[in-house]
């Protein structure tokens, strides 16, 4: 997965929906993941349920993604242990979706 994120193509950047649910993303590089999503400006639906994501990975992803105004309309992250997500960062991240 890390290789895919670092070698994405223009076609991947045109994705409107991506469902990574039920894939083990516990070893994913969070900065690469966030950068991938920030470059995928057409992405409207992202499923990441039951992916073994940690709060630390979510925090890094939100930091990278924070400077962007995403087109994302639906984000599914249920079933992951994100108990240590930075609440302030999460609030900032979510506000971007509500603008």
mmCIF file of C-alpha atoms in Angstrom:
data_model
loop_
_atom_site.group_PDB
_atom_site.id
_atom_site.type_symbol
_atom_site.label_atom_id
_atom_site.label_comp_id
_atom_site.label_asym_id
_atom_site.label_seq_id
_atom_site.Cartn_x
_atom_site.Cartn_y
_atom_site.Cartn_z
ATOM 1 C CA UNK A 1 0.000 0.000 0.000
ATOM 2 C CA UNK A 2 2.826 2.421 0.806
ATOM 3 C CA UNK A 3 4.294 1.844 -2.688
ATOM 4 C CA UNK A 4 0.945 2.552 -4.293
ATOM 5 C CA UNK A 5 0.578 5.795 -2.390
ATOM 6 C CA UNK A 6 3.987 7.032 -3.453
ATOM 7 C CA UNK A 7 3.500 6.143 -7.122
ATOM 8 C CA UNK A 8 -0.052 7.288 -7.790
ATOM 9 C CA UNK A 9 -0.988 8.429 -11.294
ATOM 10 C CA UNK A 10 -3.301 11.047 -12.713
ATOM 11 C CA UNK A 11 -6.019 8.395 -13.140
ATOM 12 C CA UNK A 12 -5.946 7.591 -9.445
ATOM 13 C CA UNK A 13 -6.217 11.291 -8.649
ATOM 14 C CA UNK A 14 -9.541 11.384 -10.515
ATOM 15 C CA UNK A 15 -11.145 8.905 -8.085
ATOM 16 C CA UNK A 16 -14.488 9.990 -6.702
ATOM 17 C CA UNK A 17 -15.032 7.028 -4.362
ATOM 18 C CA UNK A 18 -12.526 4.819 -2.575
ATOM 19 C CA UNK A 19 -13.360 2.044 -0.131
ATOM 20 C CA UNK A 20 -10.376 0.685 1.803
ATOM 21 C CA UNK A 21 -12.583 -0.856 4.482
ATOM 22 C CA UNK A 22 -11.528 -4.150 6.044
ATOM 23 C CA UNK A 23 -7.922 -3.809 4.837
ATOM 24 C CA UNK A 24 -5.160 -3.850 7.433
ATOM 25 C CA UNK A 25 -3.705 -0.354 7.251
ATOM 26 C CA UNK A 26 -1.899 -0.565 10.582
ATOM 27 C CA UNK A 27 1.500 -0.306 8.886
ATOM 28 C CA UNK A 28 0.556 2.519 6.537
ATOM 29 C CA UNK A 29 2.719 5.626 6.346
ATOM 30 C CA UNK A 30 0.345 8.320 7.594
ATOM 31 C CA UNK A 31 2.045 11.218 5.818
ATOM 32 C CA UNK A 32 1.913 9.402 2.470
ATOM 33 C CA UNK A 33 -1.737 8.570 3.077
ATOM 34 C CA UNK A 34 -2.609 12.180 3.881
ATOM 35 C CA UNK A 35 -0.656 13.465 0.887
ATOM 36 C CA UNK A 36 -2.410 10.964 -1.376
ATOM 37 C CA UNK A 37 -5.817 12.150 -0.193
ATOM 38 C CA UNK A 38 -4.898 15.817 -0.442
ATOM 39 C CA UNK A 39 -3.871 15.262 -4.083
ATOM 40 C CA UNK A 40 -7.088 13.334 -4.797
ATOM 41 C CA UNK A 41 -9.162 16.486 -5.045
ATOM 42 C CA UNK A 42 -12.164 14.775 -6.667
ATOM 43 C CA UNK A 43 -12.553 12.214 -3.890
ATOM 44 C CA UNK A 44 -16.066 12.536 -2.443
ATOM 45 C CA UNK A 45 -16.547 9.236 -0.569
ATOM 46 C CA UNK A 46 -13.849 7.538 1.508
ATOM 47 C CA UNK A 47 -14.426 4.300 3.380
ATOM 48 C CA UNK A 48 -11.812 3.290 5.946
ATOM 49 C CA UNK A 49 -13.874 1.178 8.330
ATOM 50 C CA UNK A 50 -12.279 -1.642 10.317
ATOM 51 C CA UNK A 51 -8.786 -0.940 8.939
ATOM 52 C CA UNK A 52 -6.812 -1.087 12.195
ATOM 53 C CA UNK A 53 -6.171 2.639 11.921
ATOM 54 C CA UNK A 54 -4.766 4.195 15.057
ATOM 55 C CA UNK A 55 -5.372 7.674 16.391
ATOM 56 C CA UNK A 56 -1.745 8.491 15.604
ATOM 57 C CA UNK A 57 -2.255 7.631 11.920
ATOM 58 C CA UNK A 58 -5.456 9.683 11.827
ATOM 59 C CA UNK A 59 -3.683 12.636 13.477
ATOM 60 C CA UNK A 60 -0.894 12.602 10.887
ATOM 61 C CA UNK A 61 -3.349 12.237 8.029
ATOM 62 C CA UNK A 62 -5.417 15.174 9.302
ATOM 63 C CA UNK A 63 -2.296 17.334 9.696
ATOM 64 C CA UNK A 64 -1.287 16.736 6.080
ATOM 65 C CA UNK A 65 -4.849 17.152 4.820
ATOM 66 C CA UNK A 66 -5.553 20.211 6.997
ATOM 67 C CA UNK A 67 -4.389 22.788 4.454
ATOM 68 C CA UNK A 68 -6.757 21.563 1.768
ATOM 69 C CA UNK A 69 -10.425 22.259 1.123
ATOM 70 C CA UNK A 70 -11.515 18.719 0.337
ATOM 71 C CA UNK A 71 -14.451 17.750 -1.832
ATOM 72 C CA UNK A 72 -14.958 14.849 0.557
ATOM 73 C CA UNK A 73 -18.619 14.514 1.502
ATOM 74 C CA UNK A 74 -18.631 11.137 3.242
ATOM 75 C CA UNK A 75 -15.952 9.708 5.521
ATOM 76 C CA UNK A 76 -16.360 6.313 7.177
ATOM 77 C CA UNK A 77 -13.841 5.458 9.919
ATOM 78 C CA UNK A 78 -15.885 3.271 12.282
ATOM 79 C CA UNK A 79 -14.371 0.174 13.846
ATOM 80 C CA UNK A 80 -10.903 1.693 14.348
ATOM 81 C CA UNK A 81 -9.267 2.529 17.681
ATOM 82 C CA UNK A 82 -9.007 6.269 17.363
ATOM 83 C CA UNK A 83 -9.321 6.940 21.076
ATOM 84 C CA UNK A 84 -6.145 9.012 21.091
ATOM 85 C CA UNK A 85 -7.105 11.341 18.222
ATOM 86 C CA UNK A 86 -6.253 14.993 18.883
ATOM 87 C CA UNK A 87 -9.692 16.527 19.494
ATOM 88 C CA UNK A 88 -8.678 20.030 18.412
ATOM 89 C CA UNK A 89 -7.167 18.729 15.197
ATOM 90 C CA UNK A 90 -10.264 16.607 14.551
ATOM 91 C CA UNK A 91 -12.501 19.649 15.033
ATOM 92 C CA UNK A 92 -10.452 21.687 12.559
ATOM 93 C CA UNK A 93 -10.454 18.803 10.100
ATOM 94 C CA UNK A 94 -14.232 18.304 10.316
ATOM 95 C CA UNK A 95 -15.007 22.010 10.014
ATOM 96 C CA UNK A 96 -13.475 21.936 6.533
ATOM 97 C CA UNK A 97 -16.127 19.423 5.489
ATOM 98 C CA UNK A 98 -18.942 21.552 6.856
ATOM 99 C CA UNK A 99 -17.990 24.767 5.051
#
